[in-house]
Tab-separated table of C-alpha atoms in Angstrom:
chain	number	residue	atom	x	y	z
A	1	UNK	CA	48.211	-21.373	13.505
A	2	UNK	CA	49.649	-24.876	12.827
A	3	UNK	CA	49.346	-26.418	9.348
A	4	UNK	CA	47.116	-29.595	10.851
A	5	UNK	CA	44.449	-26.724	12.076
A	6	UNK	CA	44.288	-24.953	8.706
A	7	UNK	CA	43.495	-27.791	6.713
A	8	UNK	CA	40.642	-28.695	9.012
A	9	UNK	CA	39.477	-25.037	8.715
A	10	UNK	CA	39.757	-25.683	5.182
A	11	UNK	CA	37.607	-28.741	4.769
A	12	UNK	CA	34.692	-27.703	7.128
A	13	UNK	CA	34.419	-24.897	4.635
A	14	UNK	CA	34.726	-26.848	1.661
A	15	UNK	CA	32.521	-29.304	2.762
A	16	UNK	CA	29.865	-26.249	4.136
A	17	UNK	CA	30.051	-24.908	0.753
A	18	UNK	CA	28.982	-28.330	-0.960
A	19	UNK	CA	26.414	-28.755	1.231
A	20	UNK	CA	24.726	-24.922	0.657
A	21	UNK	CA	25.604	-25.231	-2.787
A	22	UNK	CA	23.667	-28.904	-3.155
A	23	UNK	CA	20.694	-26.733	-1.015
A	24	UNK	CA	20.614	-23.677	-3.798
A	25	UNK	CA	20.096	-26.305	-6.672
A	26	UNK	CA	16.624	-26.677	-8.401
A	27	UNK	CA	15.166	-29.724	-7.581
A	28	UNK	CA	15.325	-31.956	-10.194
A	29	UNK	CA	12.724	-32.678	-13.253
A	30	UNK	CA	12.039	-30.649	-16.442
A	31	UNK	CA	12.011	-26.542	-16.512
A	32	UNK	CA	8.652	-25.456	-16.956
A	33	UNK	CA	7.640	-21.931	-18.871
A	34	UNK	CA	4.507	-20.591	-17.786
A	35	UNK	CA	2.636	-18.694	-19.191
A	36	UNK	CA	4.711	-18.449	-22.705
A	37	UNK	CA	3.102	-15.742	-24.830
A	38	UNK	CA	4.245	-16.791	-28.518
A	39	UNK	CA	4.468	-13.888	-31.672
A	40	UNK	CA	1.300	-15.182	-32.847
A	41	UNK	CA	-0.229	-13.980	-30.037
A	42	UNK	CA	-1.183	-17.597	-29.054
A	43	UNK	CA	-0.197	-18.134	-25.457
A	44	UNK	CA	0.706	-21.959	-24.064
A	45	UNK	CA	0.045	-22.718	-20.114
A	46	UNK	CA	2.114	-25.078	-18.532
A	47	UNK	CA	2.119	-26.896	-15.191
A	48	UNK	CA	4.124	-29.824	-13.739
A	49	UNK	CA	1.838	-32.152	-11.928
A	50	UNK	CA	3.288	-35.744	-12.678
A	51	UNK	CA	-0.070	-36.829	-10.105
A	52	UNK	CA	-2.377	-35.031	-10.670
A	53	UNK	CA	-5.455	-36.778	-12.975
A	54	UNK	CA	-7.255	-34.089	-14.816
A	55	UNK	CA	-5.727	-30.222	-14.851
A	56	UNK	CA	-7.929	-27.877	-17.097
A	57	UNK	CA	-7.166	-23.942	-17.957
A	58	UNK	CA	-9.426	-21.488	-16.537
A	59	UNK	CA	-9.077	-17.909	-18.628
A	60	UNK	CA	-10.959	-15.230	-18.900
A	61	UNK	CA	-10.863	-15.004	-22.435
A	62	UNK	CA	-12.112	-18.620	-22.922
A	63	UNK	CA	-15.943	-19.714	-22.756
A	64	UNK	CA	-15.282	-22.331	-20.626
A	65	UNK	CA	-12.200	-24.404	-19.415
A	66	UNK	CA	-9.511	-25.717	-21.796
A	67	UNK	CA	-8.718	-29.219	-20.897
A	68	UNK	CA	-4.798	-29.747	-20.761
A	69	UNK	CA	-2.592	-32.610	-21.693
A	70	UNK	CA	0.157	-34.189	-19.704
A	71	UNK	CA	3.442	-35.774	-21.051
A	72	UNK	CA	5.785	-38.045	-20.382
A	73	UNK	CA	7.202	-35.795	-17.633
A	74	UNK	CA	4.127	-35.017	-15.682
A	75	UNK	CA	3.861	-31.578	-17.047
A	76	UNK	CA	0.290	-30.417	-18.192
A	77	UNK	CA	0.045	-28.102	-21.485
A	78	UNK	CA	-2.049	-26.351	-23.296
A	79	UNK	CA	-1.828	-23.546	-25.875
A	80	UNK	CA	-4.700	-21.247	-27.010
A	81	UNK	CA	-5.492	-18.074	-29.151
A	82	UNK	CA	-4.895	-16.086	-30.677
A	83	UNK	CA	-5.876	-14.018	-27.548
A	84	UNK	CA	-6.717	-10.142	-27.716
A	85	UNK	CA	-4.072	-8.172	-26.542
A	86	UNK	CA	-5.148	-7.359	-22.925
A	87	UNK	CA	-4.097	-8.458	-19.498
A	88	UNK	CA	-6.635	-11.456	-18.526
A	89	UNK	CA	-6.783	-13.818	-15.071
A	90	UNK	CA	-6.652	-16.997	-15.233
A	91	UNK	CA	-5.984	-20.382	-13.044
A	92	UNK	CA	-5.158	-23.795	-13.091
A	93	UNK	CA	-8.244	-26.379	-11.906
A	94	UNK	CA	-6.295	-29.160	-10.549
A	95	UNK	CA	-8.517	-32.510	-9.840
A	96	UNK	CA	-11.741	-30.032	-9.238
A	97	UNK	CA	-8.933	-27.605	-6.950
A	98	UNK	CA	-8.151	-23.976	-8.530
A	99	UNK	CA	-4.675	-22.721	-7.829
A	100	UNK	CA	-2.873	-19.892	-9.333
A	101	UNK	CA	0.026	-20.994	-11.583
A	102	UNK	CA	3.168	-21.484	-9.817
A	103	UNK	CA	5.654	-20.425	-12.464
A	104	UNK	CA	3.985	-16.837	-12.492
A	105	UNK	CA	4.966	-13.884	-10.614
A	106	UNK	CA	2.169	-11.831	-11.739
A	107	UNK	CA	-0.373	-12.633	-8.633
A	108	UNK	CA	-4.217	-11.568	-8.650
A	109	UNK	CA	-4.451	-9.825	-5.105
A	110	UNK	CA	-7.679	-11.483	-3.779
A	111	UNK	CA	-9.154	-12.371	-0.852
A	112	UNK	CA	-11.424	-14.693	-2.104
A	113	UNK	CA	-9.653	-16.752	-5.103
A	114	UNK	CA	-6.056	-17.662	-6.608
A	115	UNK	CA	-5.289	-16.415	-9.902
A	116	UNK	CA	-2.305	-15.536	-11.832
A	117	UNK	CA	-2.546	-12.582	-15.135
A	118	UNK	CA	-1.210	-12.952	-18.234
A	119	UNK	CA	-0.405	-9.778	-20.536
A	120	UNK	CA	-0.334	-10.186	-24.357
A	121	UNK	CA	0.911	-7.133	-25.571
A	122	UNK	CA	0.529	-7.113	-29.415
A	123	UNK	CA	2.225	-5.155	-31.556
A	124	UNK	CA	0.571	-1.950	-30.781
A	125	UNK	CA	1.144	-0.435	-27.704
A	126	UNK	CA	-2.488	-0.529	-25.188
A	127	UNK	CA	-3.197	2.193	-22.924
A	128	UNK	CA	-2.110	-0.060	-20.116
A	129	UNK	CA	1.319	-0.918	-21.975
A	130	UNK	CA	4.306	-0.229	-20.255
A	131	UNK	CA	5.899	2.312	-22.233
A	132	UNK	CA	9.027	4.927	-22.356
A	133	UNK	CA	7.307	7.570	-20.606
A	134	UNK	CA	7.615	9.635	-17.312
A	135	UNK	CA	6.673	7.593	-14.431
A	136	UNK	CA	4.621	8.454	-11.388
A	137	UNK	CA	5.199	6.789	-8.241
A	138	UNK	CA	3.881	4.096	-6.153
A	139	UNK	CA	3.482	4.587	-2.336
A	140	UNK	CA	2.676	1.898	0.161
A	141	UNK	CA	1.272	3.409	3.258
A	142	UNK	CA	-0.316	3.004	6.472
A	143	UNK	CA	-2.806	5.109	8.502
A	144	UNK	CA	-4.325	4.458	11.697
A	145	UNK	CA	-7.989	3.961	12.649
A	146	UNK	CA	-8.818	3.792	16.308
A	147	UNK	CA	-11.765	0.900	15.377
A	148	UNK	CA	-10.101	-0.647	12.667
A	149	UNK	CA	-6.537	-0.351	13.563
A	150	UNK	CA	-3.322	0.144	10.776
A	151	UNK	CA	-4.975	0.512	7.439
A	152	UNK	CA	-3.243	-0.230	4.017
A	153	UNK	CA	-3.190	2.113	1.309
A	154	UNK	CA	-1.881	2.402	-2.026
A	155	UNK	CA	-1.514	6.308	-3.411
A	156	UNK	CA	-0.073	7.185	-6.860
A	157	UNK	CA	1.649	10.474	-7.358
A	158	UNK	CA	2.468	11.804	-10.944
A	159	UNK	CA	5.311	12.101	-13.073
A	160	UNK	CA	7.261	15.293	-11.238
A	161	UNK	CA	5.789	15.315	-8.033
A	162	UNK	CA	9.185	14.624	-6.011
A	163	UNK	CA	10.876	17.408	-8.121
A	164	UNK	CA	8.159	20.304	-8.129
A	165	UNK	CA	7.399	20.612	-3.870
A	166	UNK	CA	4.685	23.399	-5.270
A	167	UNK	CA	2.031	22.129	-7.601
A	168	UNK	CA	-0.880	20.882	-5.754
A	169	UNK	CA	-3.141	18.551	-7.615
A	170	UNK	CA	-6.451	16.607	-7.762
A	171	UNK	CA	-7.397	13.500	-6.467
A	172	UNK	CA	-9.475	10.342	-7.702
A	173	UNK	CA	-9.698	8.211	-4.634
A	174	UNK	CA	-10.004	4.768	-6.536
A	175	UNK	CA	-12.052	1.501	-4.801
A	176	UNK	CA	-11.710	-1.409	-5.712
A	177	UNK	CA	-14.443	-4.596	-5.784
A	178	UNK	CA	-15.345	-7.073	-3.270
A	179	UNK	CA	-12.508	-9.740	-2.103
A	180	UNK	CA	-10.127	-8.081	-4.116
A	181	UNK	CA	-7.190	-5.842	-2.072
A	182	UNK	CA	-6.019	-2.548	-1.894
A	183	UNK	CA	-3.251	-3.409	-4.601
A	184	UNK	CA	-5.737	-4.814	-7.262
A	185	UNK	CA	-5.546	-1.630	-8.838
A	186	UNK	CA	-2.711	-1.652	-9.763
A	187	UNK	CA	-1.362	-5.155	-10.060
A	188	UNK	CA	-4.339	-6.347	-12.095
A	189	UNK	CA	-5.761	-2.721	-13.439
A	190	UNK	CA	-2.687	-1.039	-13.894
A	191	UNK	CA	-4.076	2.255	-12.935
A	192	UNK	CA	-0.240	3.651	-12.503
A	193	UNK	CA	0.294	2.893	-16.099
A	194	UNK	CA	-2.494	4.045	-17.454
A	195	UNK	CA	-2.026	7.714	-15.755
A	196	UNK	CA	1.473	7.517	-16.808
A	197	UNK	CA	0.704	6.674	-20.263
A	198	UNK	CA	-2.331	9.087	-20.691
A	199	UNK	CA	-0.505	11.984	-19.083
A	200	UNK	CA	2.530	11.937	-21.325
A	201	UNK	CA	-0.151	11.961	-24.489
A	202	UNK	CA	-1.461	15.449	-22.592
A	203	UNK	CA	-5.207	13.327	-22.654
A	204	UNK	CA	-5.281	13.333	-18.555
A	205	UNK	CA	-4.674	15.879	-16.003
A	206	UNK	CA	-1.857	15.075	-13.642
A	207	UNK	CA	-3.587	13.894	-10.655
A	208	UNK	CA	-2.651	11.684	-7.256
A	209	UNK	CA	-4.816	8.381	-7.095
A	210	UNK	CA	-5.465	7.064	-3.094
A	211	UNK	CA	-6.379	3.042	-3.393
A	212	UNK	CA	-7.445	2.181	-0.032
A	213	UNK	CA	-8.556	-1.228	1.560
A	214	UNK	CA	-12.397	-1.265	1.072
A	215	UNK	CA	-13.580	-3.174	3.759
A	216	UNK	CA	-14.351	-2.221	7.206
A	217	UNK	CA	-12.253	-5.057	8.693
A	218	UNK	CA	-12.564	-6.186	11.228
A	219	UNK	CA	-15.129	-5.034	12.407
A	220	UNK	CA	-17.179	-5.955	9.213
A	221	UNK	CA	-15.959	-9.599	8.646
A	222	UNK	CA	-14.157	-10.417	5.471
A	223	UNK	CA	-16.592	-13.416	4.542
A	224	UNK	CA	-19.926	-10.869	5.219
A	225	UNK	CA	-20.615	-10.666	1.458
A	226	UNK	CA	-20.356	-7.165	-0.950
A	227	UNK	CA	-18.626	-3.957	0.141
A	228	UNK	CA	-21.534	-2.597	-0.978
A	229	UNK	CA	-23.951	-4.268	1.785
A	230	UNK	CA	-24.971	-1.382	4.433
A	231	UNK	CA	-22.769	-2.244	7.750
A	232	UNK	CA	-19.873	-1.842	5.726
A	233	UNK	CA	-20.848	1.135	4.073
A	234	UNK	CA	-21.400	2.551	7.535
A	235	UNK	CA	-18.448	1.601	9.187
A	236	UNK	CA	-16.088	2.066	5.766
A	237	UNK	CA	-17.366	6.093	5.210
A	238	UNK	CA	-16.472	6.563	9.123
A	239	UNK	CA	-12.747	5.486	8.271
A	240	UNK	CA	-12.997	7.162	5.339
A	241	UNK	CA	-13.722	10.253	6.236
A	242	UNK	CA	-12.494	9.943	10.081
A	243	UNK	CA	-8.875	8.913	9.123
A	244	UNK	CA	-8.129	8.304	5.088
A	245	UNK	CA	-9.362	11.651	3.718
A	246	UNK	CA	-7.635	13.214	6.838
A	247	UNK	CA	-4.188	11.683	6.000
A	248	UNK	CA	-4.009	12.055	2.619
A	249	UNK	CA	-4.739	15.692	2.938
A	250	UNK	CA	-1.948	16.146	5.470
A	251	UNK	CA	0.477	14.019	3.715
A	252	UNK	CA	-0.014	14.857	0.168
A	253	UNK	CA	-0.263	17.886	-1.920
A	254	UNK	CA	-3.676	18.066	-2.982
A	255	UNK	CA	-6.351	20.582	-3.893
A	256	UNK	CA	-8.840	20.605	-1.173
A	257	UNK	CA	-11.890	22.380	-3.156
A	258	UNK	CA	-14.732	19.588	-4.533
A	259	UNK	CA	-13.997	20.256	-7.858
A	260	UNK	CA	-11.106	18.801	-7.415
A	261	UNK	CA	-12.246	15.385	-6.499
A	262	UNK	CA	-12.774	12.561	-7.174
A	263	UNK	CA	-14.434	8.942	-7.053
A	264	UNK	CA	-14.623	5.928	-8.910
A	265	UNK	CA	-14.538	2.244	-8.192
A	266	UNK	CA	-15.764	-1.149	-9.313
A	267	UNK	CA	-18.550	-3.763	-8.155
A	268	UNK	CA	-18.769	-3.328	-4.543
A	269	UNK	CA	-16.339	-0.636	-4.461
A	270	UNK	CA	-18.400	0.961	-7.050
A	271	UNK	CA	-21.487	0.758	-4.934
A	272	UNK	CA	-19.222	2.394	-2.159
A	273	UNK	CA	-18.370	4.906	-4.930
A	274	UNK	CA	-21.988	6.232	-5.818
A	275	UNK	CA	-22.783	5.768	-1.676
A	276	UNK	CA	-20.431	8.366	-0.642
A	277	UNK	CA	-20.283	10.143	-3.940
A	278	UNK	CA	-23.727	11.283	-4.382
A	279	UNK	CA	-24.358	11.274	-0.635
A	280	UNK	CA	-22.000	13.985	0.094
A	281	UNK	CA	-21.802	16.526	-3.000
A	282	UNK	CA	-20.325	19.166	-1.187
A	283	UNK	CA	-17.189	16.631	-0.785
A	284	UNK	CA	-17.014	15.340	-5.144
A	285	UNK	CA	-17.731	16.897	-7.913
A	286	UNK	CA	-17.246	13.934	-9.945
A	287	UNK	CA	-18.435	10.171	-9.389
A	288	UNK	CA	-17.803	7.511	-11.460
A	289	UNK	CA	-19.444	3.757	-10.742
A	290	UNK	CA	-17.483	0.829	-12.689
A	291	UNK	CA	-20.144	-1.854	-13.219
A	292	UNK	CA	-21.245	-1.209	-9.151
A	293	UNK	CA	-22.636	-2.898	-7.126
A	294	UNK	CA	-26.351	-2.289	-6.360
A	295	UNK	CA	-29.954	-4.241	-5.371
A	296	UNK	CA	-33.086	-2.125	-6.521
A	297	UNK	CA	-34.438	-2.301	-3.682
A	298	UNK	CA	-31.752	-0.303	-1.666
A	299	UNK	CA	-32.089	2.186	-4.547
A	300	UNK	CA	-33.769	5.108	-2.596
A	301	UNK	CA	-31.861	4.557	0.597
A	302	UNK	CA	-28.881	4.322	-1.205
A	303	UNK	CA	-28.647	7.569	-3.179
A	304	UNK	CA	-30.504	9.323	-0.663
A	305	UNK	CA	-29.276	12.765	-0.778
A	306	UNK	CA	-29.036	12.692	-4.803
A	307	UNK	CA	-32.493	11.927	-5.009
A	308	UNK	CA	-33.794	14.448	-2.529
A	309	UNK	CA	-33.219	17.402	-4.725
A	310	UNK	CA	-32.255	16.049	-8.853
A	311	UNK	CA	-31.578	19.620	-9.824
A	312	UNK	CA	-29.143	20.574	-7.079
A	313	UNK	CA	-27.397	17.481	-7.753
A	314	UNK	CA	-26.911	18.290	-11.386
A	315	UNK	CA	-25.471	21.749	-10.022
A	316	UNK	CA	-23.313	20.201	-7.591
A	317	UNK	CA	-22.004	17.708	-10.215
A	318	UNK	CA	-19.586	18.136	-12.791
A	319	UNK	CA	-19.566	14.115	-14.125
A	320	UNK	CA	-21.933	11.457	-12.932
A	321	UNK	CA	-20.126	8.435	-14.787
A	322	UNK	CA	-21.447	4.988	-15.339
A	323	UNK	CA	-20.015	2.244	-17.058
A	324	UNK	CA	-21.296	-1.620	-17.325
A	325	UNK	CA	-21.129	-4.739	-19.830
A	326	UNK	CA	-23.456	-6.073	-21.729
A	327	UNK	CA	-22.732	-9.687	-20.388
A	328	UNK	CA	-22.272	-8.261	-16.784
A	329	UNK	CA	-24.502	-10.067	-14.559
A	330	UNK	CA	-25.198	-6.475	-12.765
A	331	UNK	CA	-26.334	-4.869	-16.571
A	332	UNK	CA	-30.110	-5.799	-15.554
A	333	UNK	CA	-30.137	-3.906	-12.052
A	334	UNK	CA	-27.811	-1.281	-13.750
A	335	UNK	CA	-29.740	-0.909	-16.505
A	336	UNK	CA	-33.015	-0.229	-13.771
A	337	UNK	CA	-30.818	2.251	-12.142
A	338	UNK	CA	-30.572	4.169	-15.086
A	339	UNK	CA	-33.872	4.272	-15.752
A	340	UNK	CA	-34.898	5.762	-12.713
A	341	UNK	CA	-31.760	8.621	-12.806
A	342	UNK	CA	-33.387	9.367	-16.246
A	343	UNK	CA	-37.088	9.534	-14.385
A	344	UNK	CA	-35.468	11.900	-11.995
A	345	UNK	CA	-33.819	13.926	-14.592
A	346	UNK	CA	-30.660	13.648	-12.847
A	347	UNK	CA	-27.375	14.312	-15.917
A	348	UNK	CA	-25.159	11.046	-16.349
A	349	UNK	CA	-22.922	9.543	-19.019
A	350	UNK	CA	-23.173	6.040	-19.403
A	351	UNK	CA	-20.792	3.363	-20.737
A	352	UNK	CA	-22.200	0.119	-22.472
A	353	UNK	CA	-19.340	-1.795	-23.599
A	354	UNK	CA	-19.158	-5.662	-24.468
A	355	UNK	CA	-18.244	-8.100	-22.140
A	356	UNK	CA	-18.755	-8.644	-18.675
A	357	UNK	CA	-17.631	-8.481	-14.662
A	358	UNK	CA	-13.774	-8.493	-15.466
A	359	UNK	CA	-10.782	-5.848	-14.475
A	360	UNK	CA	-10.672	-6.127	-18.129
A	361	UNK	CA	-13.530	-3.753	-18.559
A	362	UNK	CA	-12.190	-2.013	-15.698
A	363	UNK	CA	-8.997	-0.856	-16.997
A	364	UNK	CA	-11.103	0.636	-20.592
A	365	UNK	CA	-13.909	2.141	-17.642
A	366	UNK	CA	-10.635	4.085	-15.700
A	367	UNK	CA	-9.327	5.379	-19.287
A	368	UNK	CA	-12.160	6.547	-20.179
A	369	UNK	CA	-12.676	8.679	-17.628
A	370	UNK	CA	-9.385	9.605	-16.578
A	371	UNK	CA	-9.847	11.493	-19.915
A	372	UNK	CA	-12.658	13.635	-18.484
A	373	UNK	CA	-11.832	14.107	-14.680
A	374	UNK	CA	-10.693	17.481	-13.876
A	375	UNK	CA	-10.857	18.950	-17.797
């Protein structure tokens, strides 16, 4: 190869290299940290938008949104707290438009709104802390439904399932609430940590967790309101029990008596919870409803089979679980609900903590009971 062909070699490459290299740069303007949790436990939101003409915070641990400032740069700030350690969603509101923050990896999965968390830790470690403990695993699965087609599903199995190929164990299948996804669980409720964390403290059973996508899509349409709303409880408890419970009992090694399962979930999910809970007792011995969703009037048709016959339900039952906030907008029709299991006489713990419809009281709800399930 002649010496005038090398050096041509040479500066396409050169010149390549420049131009890729030029590509892989940031674009230019200021670095932006967001969010910055500081020691004090104050946390300060930022967000370059040099046109933008009002940007306010929207957190869930604020009353109402924080107005931000913008400098000299175009970059919008604001810093707030203390906060109480605790993972909270929050978004940007950008000239009346919400948008999850752009500098954030940590995404709300949600069909119906863009949000990004934020975890203050504190200096005590929370049950949903990442900590130096044995670690289950996460599994990101498919299964097939011959209406609905490939279906998503999350499953958690404990610390040492890989390694011991002979333990069997129980099951919580875990729903989540209307819009949000089949990974909400985890992303926003940490439901992995938790069992990990609880587990290694000897306070929960080793157990496998199956997180599946709660609506009936699409053949229930994703803007048709709450999971809870009959057509998709119809068409969501024929995949459920057609093709999810199906596959995870041929794929995974769990215990296939009633005892040793069961169900929880949140808001709509949680109305899908005490729908196919209570409604087929011979399937769950323990049900667990997360603030869920309900109307009093579908109360009889709803719980149908619970109803029927109080006293064989409180055989049948080893935990009838319900939590709710005070400040939850579904504490009045909760509160109802109760009333009317305590008219029937039928056995259930309740929950009344403070605050209100947030994954917030959803990750205390699942530690709580992860405590009791399977004791």
């Amino acid at each position: 190869m002649n010496q005038q062909l090398l050096h041509r070699i040479w500066f396409f490459w050169a010149a390549f290299g420049l131009y890729t290299g030029a590509l892989a740069q940031p674009p230019g303007g200021p670095v932006v940290v967001s969010p910055q949790v500081n020691p004090d436990n104050t946390v300060t939101f930022r967000l370059q938008a040099p046109t933008a003409k009002d940007v306010k915070l929207n957190a869930q641990f604020e009353k109402a949104p924080v107005a931000m400032t913008k400098d000299a740069q175009g970059v919008w700030s604001a810093t707030v707290g203390p906060v109480k350690p605790d993972m909270y969603p929050y978004s940007f509101i950008v000239d009346g438009i919400s948008v999850a923050d752009p500098k954030n990896s940590a995404i709300f999965p949600n069909e119906g709104f863009q949000n990004s968390v934020v975890e203050i830790t504190g200096s005590t470690p929370l049950v949903h802390t990442l900590q130096n403990v044995p670690h289950g695993t996460l599994s990101y699965r498919y299964y097939t439904s011959p209406e609905l087609g490939q279906r998503p599903v999350v499953v958690y199995t404990p610390p040492g399932y890989e390694s011991d190929t002979k333990t069997t164990y129980p099951v919580l299948y875990l729903l989540h609430g209307t819009t949000d996804l089949e990974e909400t669980w985890t992303k926003v409720g940490r439901a992995n940590i938790i069992l990990d964390n609880l587990i290694a403290q000897r306070k929960a059973k080793p157990m496998i967790i199956v997180m599946p996508y709660g609506r009936a899509y699409p053949v229930i349409s994703k803007s048709s309101g709450s999971l809870r709303n009959w057509d998709n409880l119809q068409e969501f408890k024929k995949d459920f029990m057609g093709n999810l419970f199906p596959f995870v009992e041929k794929n995974y090694r769990v215990k296939k008596d009633k005892d040793s399962r069961a169900i929880a979930g949140f808001s709509g999910g949680g109305g899908e919870t005490l729908f196919l809970g209570l409604n087929n007792p011979d399937l769950f011995s323990w049900v667990c409803g997360f603030a869920p969703g309900m109307l009093k009037e579908e109360f009889d048709r709803n719980n149908a089979t619970a109803f029927a016959n109080p006293s064989l339900t409180n055989q049948r039952l080893k935990l009838f679980w319900i939590g709710v906030g005070k400040d939850d907008m579904l504490y009045p029709v909760i509160n109802d609900y109760l009333k009317v299991l305590d008219e029937k006489k039928i056995k259930h713990e309740t929950l009344i903590s403070d605050g209100g419809h947030t994954w917030m009281n959803c990750k205390l709800y699942l530690s709580t009971i992860a405590q009791k399930l399977f004791q």
